[in-house]
């Protein structure tokens, strides 16, 4: 039956019986497809053209509840006159999908979420949560055997990777339940299990079930990409996912890639006993970061015994009697590397196979990612996309932001555009890498006149008392105005400190603003203020906490 989706706030509902009573009252007054929810204190329904809103409110009041105003929600009915099943159908169940579902439900929309596998997506299952808890365990083990303090006797006895992985799995299971599965019931959207594929531009099929929604959101995420290296499939390899499922670490690991996943996973394995080699095609690690950042990270890895090779072209891989072998060209010279395992950490690939996107008129870009505009709408105006499937920055907080934004826009919002200009990023290596805003090179490419300050960690009192001064703070500012354009750090807790710099870049603070504000002494955040001070003075000639 046709009808616009509407919502009424209903006071006094406390249980399922109340929901049923309100539903009967509304249907008796002409509403259709009523879904009352006592937890949210509302009822959502289809309102036929010409229906008497006053009669609806009277019916609810007469049934013993307090009616509120009736407001329109969701999108337009599907073309052809038949009503849609949902206001928003979401394919996927990760961070972006859940943020979209929560935002849509809060706007009164009827939401369906379709998932073919494990609920929760990459972050909680095979990404952020499991990797960071394992990294913390490896850091604890490493520091037991390596610290700079005289008179403090510690010893790293043994690391049981299998036990660490088991503890990680328990954490993942608990967080998946509490932060994902429990929320489905709490917010009240429908979770549909099965394979989703578009039949046409307006219809989705989940196994044998046909679904028509006013709008669709593709939030299917991405998976590790595997480069087409001859012999690699036959030789066998690990990914970031399977590496975190092992019972023991390999004796030696050849890591293909040198981005943030490669660095984190390589350091994890190295600290637990593996001999690790990182390989990078380009001339330096982290080519998108400031050169000073790349240099500091490379030095930190080398000090721990991790071999870092740059300018590498991998010719082929093969399996040997004792492990794996890679045939390389490094700087024009042939080289052989052997190890017990190969770890592929060379980027991500969007999960778009089997979705029938061509039937829906949804185009992919040259990378195979879903093509979206600034509002996250695809080439089909009824279909939106968010998160890793678009191959934007691979952070769960980006996916969540995009999911909520796409839901708002899909449900008739104000047409907000995605703005990632002040997006902070963190690499959970040790020391951590954190950055926000423009690098010096990128700022110049945008035509800006800039000046920068580079502060070695030797100038930061927190690093001195830690007896660990490997690292750097670099600030990029606009010449003349002093407006902060970017901040980049390699330091302990850099990921915590970068939020202050993010606010500074976001709200146009200047170098003077940073120098004139207080920074707590003996915290790493003081490095931001000291780097700002170094634009105009030699901070090495200041006393410990001079203003």
Short mmCIF file of C-alpha atoms in Angstrom, two decimals, residues 78-79 82-85 89 91 114 196-206 208-216 355-362 380 382-383:
data_model
loop_
_atom_site.label_atom_id
_atom_site.label_comp_id
_atom_site.label_asym_id
_atom_site.label_seq_id
_atom_site.Cartn_x
_atom_site.Cartn_y
_atom_site.Cartn_z
CA UNK A 78 9.67 3.24 -4.60
CA UNK A 79 8.61 4.18 -8.10
CA UNK A 82 4.25 0.20 -4.45
CA UNK A 83 5.62 1.11 -1.03
CA UNK A 84 9.16 0.19 -0.08
CA UNK A 85 9.96 -2.39 2.57
CA UNK A 89 18.76 -1.11 3.50
CA UNK A 91 24.72 -4.08 3.01
CA UNK A 114 22.25 -7.49 5.58
CA UNK A 196 22.91 -9.57 -0.96
CA UNK A 197 22.88 -8.74 -4.67
CA UNK A 198 21.04 -6.11 -6.67
CA UNK A 199 18.46 -7.36 -9.17
CA UNK A 200 18.03 -3.92 -10.70
CA UNK A 201 18.41 -0.27 -9.77
CA UNK A 202 15.68 -0.44 -7.12
CA UNK A 203 15.60 -4.02 -5.88
CA UNK A 204 17.91 -6.10 -3.74
CA UNK A 205 17.77 -9.86 -3.38
CA UNK A 206 19.03 -11.56 -0.23
CA UNK A 208 15.57 -15.95 -2.05
CA UNK A 209 14.09 -12.78 -0.50
CA UNK A 210 13.41 -9.63 -2.54
CA UNK A 211 13.83 -6.28 -0.77
CA UNK A 212 12.81 -2.84 -1.97
CA UNK A 213 14.12 0.16 -0.07
CA UNK A 214 13.85 3.88 -0.54
CA UNK A 215 17.63 4.04 -0.30
CA UNK A 216 20.54 1.62 -0.08
CA UNK A 355 26.81 -7.49 -5.29
CA UNK A 356 25.40 -7.08 -8.80
CA UNK A 357 26.49 -3.46 -8.90
CA UNK A 358 26.39 -3.40 -12.69
CA UNK A 359 22.67 -4.24 -12.57
CA UNK A 360 22.13 -1.40 -10.12
CA UNK A 361 23.98 1.14 -12.23
CA UNK A 362 26.66 1.58 -9.57
CA UNK A 380 22.73 5.38 -8.81
CA UNK A 382 19.18 5.67 -4.69
CA UNK A 383 22.45 4.00 -3.61
#
